Coordinates of C-alpha atoms in Angstrom, one line a residue:
Chain A
M1 CA -1.0 25.6 0.3
N2 CA 2.0 23.8 -1.4
R3 CA 1.2 20.2 -1.7
I4 CA 4.0 17.7 -0.7
Y5 CA 3.6 14.5 -2.7
M6 CA 5.2 11.5 -1.0
D7 CA 3.2 8.7 -2.4
N8 CA 5.4 7.8 -5.4
A9 CA 5.1 4.1 -4.8
A10 CA 1.4 4.4 -5.6
T11 CA 2.0 6.5 -8.7
T12 CA 4.3 9.2 -10.0
A13 CA 3.8 12.5 -11.8
I14 CA 4.4 12.1 -15.5
S15 CA 7.7 13.5 -16.7
A16 CA 8.0 16.2 -19.4
E17 CA 10.0 13.8 -21.5
A18 CA 7.3 11.2 -21.4
L19 CA 4.5 13.7 -22.1
N20 CA 6.3 15.3 -25.0
A21 CA 7.0 11.9 -26.5
M22 CA 3.4 11.0 -26.2
L23 CA 1.8 14.2 -27.7
P24 CA 2.4 13.4 -31.4
C25 CA 0.6 10.1 -30.9
F26 CA -2.5 12.0 -30.0
G27 CA -2.1 14.1 -33.2
Q28 CA -0.6 13.2 -36.5
V29 CA 0.8 9.8 -35.4
F30 CA -2.6 8.3 -34.8
G31 CA -2.3 5.3 -37.1
N32 CA -2.9 1.6 -36.2
A33 CA 0.5 0.0 -36.1
S34 CA -0.9 -3.0 -37.9
S35 CA -2.0 -1.0 -40.9
I36 CA -0.1 -1.4 -44.1
H37 CA -0.3 2.3 -45.2
S38 CA 2.2 5.0 -44.3
T39 CA 0.0 6.3 -41.5
G40 CA 0.1 2.8 -40.0
R41 CA 3.8 2.5 -40.7
D42 CA 4.6 5.8 -38.9
A43 CA 2.9 4.3 -35.8
R44 CA 4.7 1.0 -36.2
K45 CA 8.0 2.8 -36.4
K46 CA 7.4 4.5 -33.0
L47 CA 6.2 1.3 -31.5
E48 CA 9.3 -0.7 -32.5
E49 CA 11.5 2.2 -31.5
A50 CA 9.9 2.1 -28.0
R51 CA 10.4 -1.7 -27.9
R52 CA 14.1 -1.4 -28.7
T53 CA 14.5 1.3 -26.0
V54 CA 12.8 -0.8 -23.3
A55 CA 14.7 -4.0 -24.4
G56 CA 18.0 -2.2 -24.3
L57 CA 17.4 -0.8 -20.8
L58 CA 16.7 -4.3 -19.5
G59 CA 19.4 -6.2 -21.3
A60 CA 16.8 -8.0 -23.4
K61 CA 16.2 -8.4 -27.1
P62 CA 13.4 -6.3 -28.6
N63 CA 11.4 -9.4 -29.5
E64 CA 11.3 -10.4 -25.9
I65 CA 9.3 -7.3 -24.9
Y66 CA 5.5 -7.4 -24.9
F67 CA 3.6 -4.3 -24.0
T68 CA 0.6 -4.7 -21.7
S69 CA -1.9 -2.6 -19.8
G70 CA 0.3 -2.4 -16.7
G71 CA 1.9 -4.3 -13.9
T72 CA -1.2 -6.2 -12.9
E73 CA -1.7 -7.6 -16.5
S74 CA 2.0 -8.4 -16.8
D75 CA 1.9 -10.4 -13.5
N76 CA -1.4 -12.2 -14.5
W77 CA -0.1 -13.1 -17.9
A78 CA 3.3 -14.3 -16.7
I79 CA 1.9 -16.5 -14.0
K80 CA -1.3 -17.9 -15.6
G81 CA 0.4 -18.1 -19.0
A82 CA 3.4 -20.0 -17.7
A83 CA 1.3 -22.2 -15.4
F84 CA -1.0 -23.4 -18.1
A85 CA 1.7 -23.7 -20.8
N86 CA 3.8 -25.9 -18.5
R87 CA 1.0 -27.9 -16.8
H88 CA 2.2 -31.1 -18.5
K89 CA 5.5 -30.8 -16.5
G90 CA 4.0 -30.2 -13.1
N91 CA 1.5 -28.1 -11.1
H92 CA 3.7 -26.5 -8.4
I93 CA 4.3 -22.8 -8.1
I94 CA 6.6 -21.0 -5.5
T95 CA 6.0 -17.4 -4.4
S96 CA 6.3 -15.4 -1.3
Q97 CA 3.9 -14.0 1.3
I98 CA 4.8 -10.4 0.6
E99 CA 4.0 -10.3 -3.1
H100 CA 1.7 -7.7 -4.6
H101 CA -2.0 -8.9 -4.8
A102 CA -1.6 -9.1 -8.6
V103 CA 0.7 -12.0 -7.9
L104 CA -0.9 -13.4 -4.7
H105 CA -4.5 -13.4 -5.9
T106 CA -3.5 -14.8 -9.3
C107 CA -1.7 -17.7 -7.5
Q108 CA -4.8 -18.2 -5.2
W109 CA -7.0 -18.4 -8.3
L110 CA -4.6 -21.0 -9.8
E111 CA -4.9 -23.1 -6.7
K112 CA -8.7 -23.4 -7.5
Q113 CA -7.7 -24.6 -11.0
G114 CA -5.7 -27.5 -9.5
F115 CA -2.2 -25.9 -9.1
E116 CA -0.3 -26.1 -5.8
V117 CA 1.2 -23.0 -4.4
T118 CA 4.0 -22.6 -1.8
C119 CA 3.9 -19.2 -0.3
L120 CA 7.3 -18.7 1.3
P121 CA 7.5 -16.7 4.6
V122 CA 10.0 -13.8 4.9
D123 CA 12.2 -12.7 7.7
E124 CA 11.6 -9.7 10.0
Y125 CA 12.9 -7.3 7.3
G126 CA 10.8 -8.9 4.6
L127 CA 13.6 -10.8 2.9
V128 CA 13.0 -14.0 1.1
N129 CA 15.7 -16.6 1.9
P130 CA 17.0 -18.1 -1.4
E131 CA 17.7 -21.3 0.5
D132 CA 14.0 -21.5 1.3
V133 CA 13.3 -21.2 -2.4
E134 CA 15.7 -24.0 -3.2
K135 CA 14.2 -26.3 -0.5
A136 CA 10.7 -25.7 -1.8
I137 CA 11.5 -26.9 -5.3
T138 CA 10.0 -30.3 -6.1
D139 CA 10.0 -32.3 -9.3
K140 CA 6.5 -30.8 -9.9
T141 CA 7.7 -27.1 -9.7
I142 CA 7.1 -25.2 -12.9
L143 CA 7.3 -21.6 -11.8
I144 CA 8.9 -19.3 -9.2
S145 CA 7.6 -15.8 -8.8
I146 CA 9.3 -13.4 -6.4
M147 CA 9.2 -9.6 -6.5
A148 CA 12.4 -7.5 -7.0
A149 CA 11.4 -5.0 -4.3
N150 CA 8.4 -4.7 -2.1
N151 CA 5.9 -2.0 -2.7
E152 CA 5.1 -1.3 0.9
I153 CA 8.2 -1.7 3.0
G154 CA 10.7 -1.2 0.1
T155 CA 12.8 -4.3 0.9
V156 CA 15.0 -5.3 -2.1
E157 CA 15.0 -9.1 -2.6
P158 CA 18.0 -11.3 -3.5
I159 CA 16.7 -11.8 -7.1
A160 CA 20.1 -12.7 -8.7
E161 CA 20.6 -15.5 -6.1
I162 CA 17.1 -16.8 -6.6
G163 CA 17.5 -16.6 -10.4
K164 CA 20.6 -18.7 -10.2
I165 CA 18.8 -21.4 -8.2
A166 CA 15.8 -21.3 -10.7
K167 CA 18.2 -21.7 -13.6
E168 CA 20.1 -24.6 -11.9
H169 CA 16.8 -26.4 -11.3
K170 CA 15.4 -25.5 -14.7
V171 CA 12.4 -23.9 -13.2
L172 CA 10.9 -20.8 -14.9
F173 CA 11.4 -17.6 -12.9
H174 CA 9.1 -14.6 -13.0
C175 CA 10.0 -11.4 -11.2
D176 CA 7.6 -8.6 -10.5
A177 CA 9.9 -5.6 -10.9
V178 CA 7.2 -2.9 -10.8
Q179 CA 8.8 -1.0 -8.0
A180 CA 12.4 -1.7 -9.0
V181 CA 12.6 -0.3 -12.6
G182 CA 14.2 3.1 -12.5
A183 CA 14.9 2.8 -8.8
I184 CA 17.6 0.0 -8.7
H185 CA 19.7 -1.8 -11.3
V186 CA 17.5 -4.2 -13.3
N187 CA 19.0 -6.6 -15.9
V188 CA 17.2 -9.8 -17.0
N189 CA 20.5 -11.6 -17.6
D190 CA 22.3 -10.6 -14.4
W191 CA 19.1 -11.8 -12.6
N192 CA 18.5 -14.9 -14.7
V193 CA 14.8 -14.1 -15.0
D194 CA 12.6 -15.7 -17.6
M195 CA 9.8 -13.2 -17.2
L196 CA 9.8 -9.7 -15.7
S197 CA 6.9 -7.3 -15.1
L198 CA 7.1 -3.5 -15.2
S199 CA 4.6 -0.6 -15.1
A200 CA 5.2 2.9 -16.6
H201 CA 3.4 5.0 -14.1
K202 CA 5.8 4.0 -11.3
F203 CA 8.7 5.8 -13.0
H204 CA 7.0 9.0 -14.3
G205 CA 5.3 7.4 -17.3
P206 CA 1.6 7.3 -18.1
K207 CA -0.9 5.0 -16.4
G208 CA -2.5 2.0 -18.2
V209 CA 0.6 0.7 -19.8
G210 CA 3.3 -1.7 -18.8
A211 CA 5.5 -4.4 -20.3
L212 CA 6.2 -8.1 -19.8
Y213 CA 9.6 -9.4 -20.7
I214 CA 9.5 -13.1 -21.8
R215 CA 12.8 -14.8 -22.5
T216 CA 13.1 -16.4 -25.9
G217 CA 12.0 -20.1 -25.6
C218 CA 10.0 -19.6 -22.4
K219 CA 6.6 -21.2 -22.9
V220 CA 3.7 -18.9 -22.0
E221 CA 0.1 -19.2 -23.1
Q222 CA -1.5 -16.3 -24.9
F223 CA -3.4 -14.1 -22.5
M224 CA -5.6 -11.9 -24.8
H225 CA -7.0 -13.7 -27.8
G226 CA -7.9 -11.8 -31.0
G227 CA -5.6 -10.2 -33.5
A228 CA -2.0 -10.9 -34.2
Q229 CA -0.5 -8.0 -32.3
E230 CA 2.6 -8.5 -30.2
R231 CA 3.7 -11.4 -32.4
G232 CA 0.4 -13.1 -31.9
R233 CA 0.8 -13.3 -28.1
R234 CA -1.2 -10.4 -26.9
A235 CA -4.1 -9.3 -29.0
T236 CA -5.5 -5.7 -29.1
T237 CA -4.5 -2.6 -31.0
E238 CA -1.3 -1.3 -29.3
N239 CA -1.7 1.7 -27.0
L240 CA 0.8 3.7 -28.9
P241 CA 0.8 6.9 -26.8
G242 CA 1.2 4.9 -23.7
I243 CA 3.9 2.7 -25.0
V244 CA 5.9 5.7 -26.4
G245 CA 5.4 7.4 -23.0
L246 CA 6.6 4.3 -21.2
A247 CA 9.8 4.1 -23.2
A248 CA 10.6 7.8 -22.8
A249 CA 10.0 7.7 -19.1
M250 CA 12.0 4.6 -18.6
E251 CA 14.9 5.9 -20.6
K252 CA 15.1 9.0 -18.4
A253 CA 14.5 7.0 -15.2
V254 CA 17.1 4.3 -15.9
N255 CA 19.7 6.6 -17.3
G256 CA 19.4 9.0 -14.4
M257 CA 19.0 6.3 -11.8
E258 CA 22.4 6.4 -10.2
E259 CA 22.5 10.1 -9.7
N260 CA 18.9 10.2 -8.5
A261 CA 19.3 7.3 -6.2
V262 CA 22.1 9.0 -4.3
R263 CA 20.0 12.1 -3.8
T264 CA 16.8 10.2 -3.0
M265 CA 18.6 7.9 -0.5
Y266 CA 19.9 11.0 1.3
L267 CA 16.4 12.4 1.6
R268 CA 15.1 9.0 2.6
D269 CA 17.6 8.5 5.4
K270 CA 17.2 12.0 6.7
L271 CA 13.4 11.4 6.9
I272 CA 13.8 8.0 8.5
D273 CA 16.4 9.2 11.1
G274 CA 14.5 12.3 11.8
L275 CA 11.2 10.5 12.4
L276 CA 12.6 7.8 14.5
K277 CA 14.5 10.4 16.6
T278 CA 11.7 12.9 17.1
I279 CA 8.8 10.5 17.6
P280 CA 9.1 8.0 20.4
H281 CA 7.7 4.5 20.1
T282 CA 8.2 4.3 16.3
R283 CA 9.9 1.6 14.3
L284 CA 11.2 1.3 10.8
N285 CA 9.6 -1.4 8.7
G286 CA 11.6 -3.2 6.0
H287 CA 15.4 -3.6 5.7
P288 CA 17.5 -0.7 6.9
M289 CA 20.0 -1.1 4.0
K290 CA 18.5 -3.4 1.4
R291 CA 15.7 -1.0 0.6
L292 CA 14.4 1.1 -2.3
P293 CA 16.0 4.5 -2.5
G294 CA 12.7 6.3 -2.0
N295 CA 10.9 4.1 0.6
V296 CA 10.2 5.2 4.1
N297 CA 7.8 2.9 6.1
I298 CA 7.4 3.4 9.8
S299 CA 4.9 2.1 12.4
V300 CA 3.8 4.7 14.9
R301 CA 2.5 3.0 18.0
F302 CA -0.9 3.9 19.7
I303 CA -2.4 5.6 16.6
E304 CA -4.2 4.4 13.5
G305 CA -2.8 4.9 10.0
E306 CA -5.8 6.3 8.3
A307 CA -6.3 9.1 10.9
L308 CA -2.6 9.9 10.5
L309 CA -3.0 10.1 6.7
L310 CA -6.0 12.3 6.8
R311 CA -4.3 14.7 9.2
L312 CA -1.2 14.7 7.0
D313 CA -3.5 15.4 4.0
L314 CA -5.0 18.4 5.8
A315 CA -1.4 19.7 6.2
G316 CA -0.9 19.2 2.5
I317 CA 1.2 16.0 2.7
A318 CA 0.3 12.9 0.7
G319 CA 1.4 9.5 2.0
S320 CA -0.2 6.1 2.4
S321 CA -0.7 3.4 5.1
G322 CA -1.1 -0.3 5.5
S323 CA -3.8 0.0 8.1
A324 CA -7.0 -2.0 7.7
C325 CA -9.0 1.2 7.0
T326 CA -6.9 1.9 3.9
S327 CA -6.7 -1.7 2.8
G328 CA -10.5 -1.9 2.5
S329 CA -10.7 -4.9 4.8
L330 CA -10.6 -5.5 8.5
D331 CA -7.1 -6.8 8.4
P332 CA -4.0 -4.6 8.1
S333 CA -1.5 -5.2 5.2
H334 CA -0.5 -8.7 4.5
V335 CA 3.1 -7.5 4.2
L336 CA 3.3 -6.0 7.6
L337 CA 1.7 -9.1 9.1
A338 CA 4.2 -11.3 7.2
I339 CA 7.2 -9.5 8.8
G340 CA 5.7 -10.3 12.2
L341 CA 4.0 -7.0 13.3
P342 CA 1.1 -7.5 15.6
H343 CA -2.2 -6.1 14.3
E344 CA -2.3 -3.0 16.5
I345 CA 1.2 -1.9 15.4
A346 CA 0.5 -2.7 11.7
H347 CA -2.6 -0.5 11.9
G348 CA -0.3 2.5 12.8
S349 CA 1.9 2.2 9.7
L350 CA 2.8 5.1 7.4
R351 CA 4.5 4.9 4.1
L352 CA 6.2 7.9 2.6
S353 CA 7.6 7.2 -0.8
L354 CA 10.0 9.7 -2.4
S355 CA 11.0 10.3 -6.0
D356 CA 13.5 12.6 -7.7
N357 CA 10.8 15.3 -7.6
N358 CA 11.0 15.6 -3.8
T359 CA 13.2 18.2 -2.1
E360 CA 15.0 18.6 1.2
E361 CA 12.7 21.4 2.1
E362 CA 9.8 19.0 1.8
V363 CA 11.5 16.5 4.0
D364 CA 12.1 19.2 6.6
E365 CA 8.5 20.3 6.5
V366 CA 7.3 16.7 7.1
L367 CA 9.8 16.4 10.0
K368 CA 8.2 19.5 11.4
V369 CA 4.6 18.6 10.9
L370 CA 4.4 14.9 11.5
P371 CA 5.6 14.8 15.1
E372 CA 2.9 17.4 16.0
I373 CA 0.2 15.3 14.3
V374 CA 1.3 12.2 16.1
T375 CA 1.3 14.0 19.5
S376 CA -2.2 15.3 18.8
L377 CA -3.5 11.8 17.8
R378 CA -1.8 10.1 20.7
N379 CA -3.4 12.6 23.1
M380 CA -6.7 11.2 22.1
S381 CA -5.7 7.6 22.1
P382 CA -6.9 5.3 24.9
L383 CA -4.0 2.9 24.0
Y384 CA -1.4 5.7 24.7
E385 CA -3.2 6.6 27.9
Q386 CA -3.0 2.9 29.0
F387 CA 0.6 2.7 28.0
L388 CA 1.5 5.8 30.1
Q389 CA -0.3 4.4 33.1
E390 CA 1.5 1.1 32.8
E391 CA 4.8 2.9 32.5
K392 CA 4.2 4.6 35.8
Chain B
M1 CA -15.1 9.8 0.6
Y2 CA -15.9 11.5 3.8
S3 CA -18.6 14.2 4.2
E4 CA -17.6 17.7 5.3
K5 CA -19.2 17.1 8.7
V6 CA -17.1 13.9 9.2
M7 CA -13.9 15.9 8.2
D8 CA -15.0 18.7 10.6
H9 CA -15.4 16.4 13.5
F10 CA -12.3 14.5 12.6
S11 CA -10.1 17.6 12.4
N12 CA -11.7 19.4 15.3
P13 CA -13.1 16.7 17.5
R14 CA -15.3 17.9 20.3
N15 CA -15.1 16.6 23.9
V16 CA -11.7 14.9 23.6
G17 CA -10.1 13.9 26.9
E18 CA -10.8 12.2 30.2
I19 CA -13.0 13.0 33.2
E20 CA -11.4 12.5 36.5
N21 CA -13.6 10.4 38.9
A22 CA -16.1 9.9 36.1
D23 CA -19.4 8.4 37.1
G24 CA -19.4 6.0 34.2
V25 CA -16.7 4.8 31.8
G26 CA -17.3 2.7 28.7
L27 CA -14.5 0.9 26.8
V28 CA -15.3 -0.9 23.5
G29 CA -13.5 -2.3 20.5
N30 CA -10.0 -3.9 20.3
A31 CA -6.7 -2.9 19.0
K32 CA -6.5 -5.9 16.7
C33 CA -9.4 -4.6 14.6
G34 CA -8.0 -1.1 14.7
D35 CA -10.6 0.7 16.8
I36 CA -10.9 1.4 20.5
M37 CA -13.3 3.9 22.0
K38 CA -13.4 5.0 25.6
M39 CA -16.2 7.3 26.9
Y40 CA -16.3 9.1 30.2
L41 CA -19.6 10.4 31.7
K42 CA -20.4 12.9 34.5
V43 CA -24.0 12.5 35.6
E44 CA -26.1 14.7 37.8
D45 CA -29.8 13.8 38.6
G46 CA -30.0 11.4 35.7
V47 CA -28.6 13.9 33.2
I48 CA -25.3 13.7 31.4
V49 CA -23.7 17.0 32.3
D50 CA -20.3 16.2 30.8
V51 CA -18.9 13.6 28.5
K52 CA -15.4 13.1 27.1
F53 CA -13.9 10.5 24.8
K54 CA -10.6 9.0 23.7
T55 CA -10.4 7.0 20.5
F56 CA -7.8 4.9 18.7
G57 CA -9.0 4.5 15.2
C58 CA -9.5 5.9 11.8
G59 CA -11.1 9.2 10.7
A60 CA -14.6 7.8 10.9
A61 CA -14.0 6.4 14.4
I62 CA -12.8 9.7 15.7
A63 CA -15.6 11.7 14.0
T64 CA -18.4 9.3 15.2
S65 CA -17.0 9.5 18.8
S66 CA -17.0 13.2 18.7
M67 CA -20.5 13.4 17.2
A68 CA -21.9 10.8 19.7
T69 CA -20.6 12.9 22.7
E70 CA -22.3 16.0 21.3
M71 CA -25.5 14.1 20.9
V72 CA -25.7 12.8 24.4
K73 CA -24.4 15.9 26.3
G74 CA -27.2 17.4 28.3
K75 CA -29.4 14.5 27.7
T76 CA -30.9 12.1 30.2
L77 CA -29.4 8.6 30.6
K78 CA -32.6 7.2 29.2
E79 CA -32.2 9.4 26.1
A80 CA -28.5 8.3 25.8
L81 CA -29.5 4.7 25.8
Q82 CA -31.7 5.4 22.9
L83 CA -28.8 6.7 20.8
T84 CA -28.4 4.6 17.7
N85 CA -25.5 4.2 15.3
K86 CA -27.8 5.2 12.5
A87 CA -28.6 8.5 14.2
V88 CA -24.9 9.2 14.7
A89 CA -24.1 8.4 11.0
E90 CA -27.0 10.6 9.8
A91 CA -25.9 13.5 12.0
L92 CA -22.5 13.3 10.2
D93 CA -24.3 13.4 6.8
G94 CA -23.6 9.7 6.3
L95 CA -20.6 7.4 6.4
P96 CA -19.1 5.2 3.7
P97 CA -20.6 1.7 3.9
V98 CA -17.3 0.2 5.1
K99 CA -17.2 2.7 8.0
M100 CA -20.7 2.0 9.4
H101 CA -19.1 -0.3 12.0
C102 CA -17.4 2.8 13.5
S103 CA -20.8 4.4 14.2
L104 CA -21.9 1.2 15.8
L105 CA -18.8 1.3 18.0
A106 CA -19.8 4.9 19.1
E107 CA -23.3 3.7 20.0
E108 CA -21.8 0.8 22.0
A109 CA -19.3 3.0 23.8
I110 CA -22.1 5.4 25.0
H111 CA -24.3 2.5 26.1
A112 CA -21.3 0.8 27.8
A113 CA -20.6 4.1 29.8
V114 CA -24.3 4.4 30.8
E115 CA -24.3 0.7 31.9
D116 CA -21.2 1.3 33.9
Y117 CA -22.9 4.2 35.6
M118 CA -25.9 2.0 36.4
K119 CA -23.6 -0.6 37.9
N120 CA -21.8 2.0 40.0
H121 CA -25.2 3.5 41.0
P122 CA -27.6 0.7 41.5
E123 CA -30.0 3.1 43.2
A124 CA -30.4 5.2 40.0
V125 CA -33.6 4.8 38.1
I126 CA -33.9 5.7 34.5

C-alpha cells in the first residue's frame, strides 16, 4: 500500500540536499569545531558556512544566529533568557493563548518564578489583534512572544504589525517561527523581531537541531553553561551534521518557497473545498486566507478525532488531530478551545498538513477515502443518531 | 500503542447498531470528555439474546464497546452485571493506561442497559 503522508506540520521527510550535505560530517569532517588543528578547522569552516547561510536567509548577521537542539530549546532560551536578563526592568510578559506548549509552558513556569504573564485571547480564526498587544503593554513589560503561524490551525499572525508596536514601546519581541520558515516570507528586519526560533525538521531538515536568532544588543541570559561555544552563549560541542543539514534544507526551502507555495496552496484549497463540499457538518478551523500554504484543519461533527486518524492510517493516510485522545489529556487542543470551539466539536478535529512532496493524486485519494470513513464512523455515533432524530 | 485485538475490534466492530424496541438501553459518558456509549439489549427469559452499540469516541472506546457486547451476548443479566472493565481490557490483550477509562465506560454502559431493563421490567428477578 502506498502511504500518503499529510502530517508535515509534525515533521517532514529529510531532503536529498540536506542528507547529502550531512553525510561528510559523519565521515571525514568529524572534527570538533573548537579544535585548533586542521581537522577541527574543517569542521569550523562548515559550521560558519552554515551560519552565514541561515543568517542570509533571515536577513540577519551571522553572529546573530545561535544553533540549538530545536524549536523547543530556542523558545525556552529566548523566553527564559530574556526574562531573567531583563528582570531589573520589569517582570511582565505578553503572549497568546494559541502558542505552542514550548512557549506556553515556559511562560507558566516563569509565573512560578515571580513573572507576570498576559495570555492574549485570539479571534475565531486564531488571529492575535495587534491592538490587544499594545493595550497589554505596561511599564513592567519586558517581553512579547507571539508565533508567526500556528502549528494546528495554520493561521498566520500579523507579526510585522506586532513587531512595530514592540519596537515603538521598546519591548523585546520574540517570534516562534517554527512553522513559518520555508512556508512564508520570514525576515527579522521586516518583522522587527529581536529573537526568532526555528527548527530544521519542519522544512525537510534533520531532527534535533534548530536555531535562535538574537539581535545584536538584545540581552539574553546564557541557557547552557559550559564551554565557550556559540560565542559563549550556548555551551556544548556543536552538532555539526545537524547544523549543516539545517542550513542545506533551509536554503532549498526558502529559495523554492514561492514556487512551492503556489502549488501547495492549490492542493490545500482543493482538499479544503472538497472535504467541506462532500462531508456535511464540517467546518474549517483557522483563517480562510491568512493561513499556511500546507495547512488543512477541519472539524467533523459527531465523530472523534483519534478514531478518524486510526481509520485513515488503516487506509494508508497519515494525519493528526487535536482531540483529547491524541493530546494525552482529557481536554482537546488549547488552540481549538481558544478559537471558541465547543469541546465536542474540538474532539472531532483533523489536521492534514501538506508539503511540496505531496501530489494531486494523493489529495484526490484522500477526498475519495475520507468521506467514506466519516460515514462509517457517523453510522456508529450516538451523537449523529441524536442529531438526525432532532432534525426530524 | 494498541494491541492487535484492539485494532481488530476497532476496524471491524461487532454488534454495531440499534435495536428497535429494545428491552433495555444504557447511555453513558458525555461529548465534552469525548466519549459517549449507547448500549441496546434484547432480553428473553433473563438472557441477553441480542445486544447492539453505538459509540462516539476514540479507537479504544469503539473497541471496548465491541468487546463488551461480545462478552455479554448469550449471557444472563446477572452475568452481565458481573462484567468488569478489567475483564474487557484483558479480553482485548490490554489497553494503554490512559485508555483504561474507556473500558470503564463499556462496563458502565452494559450495567446501565441492564438497570434500564430492570426498571422497565420490575417483575424480573436476577
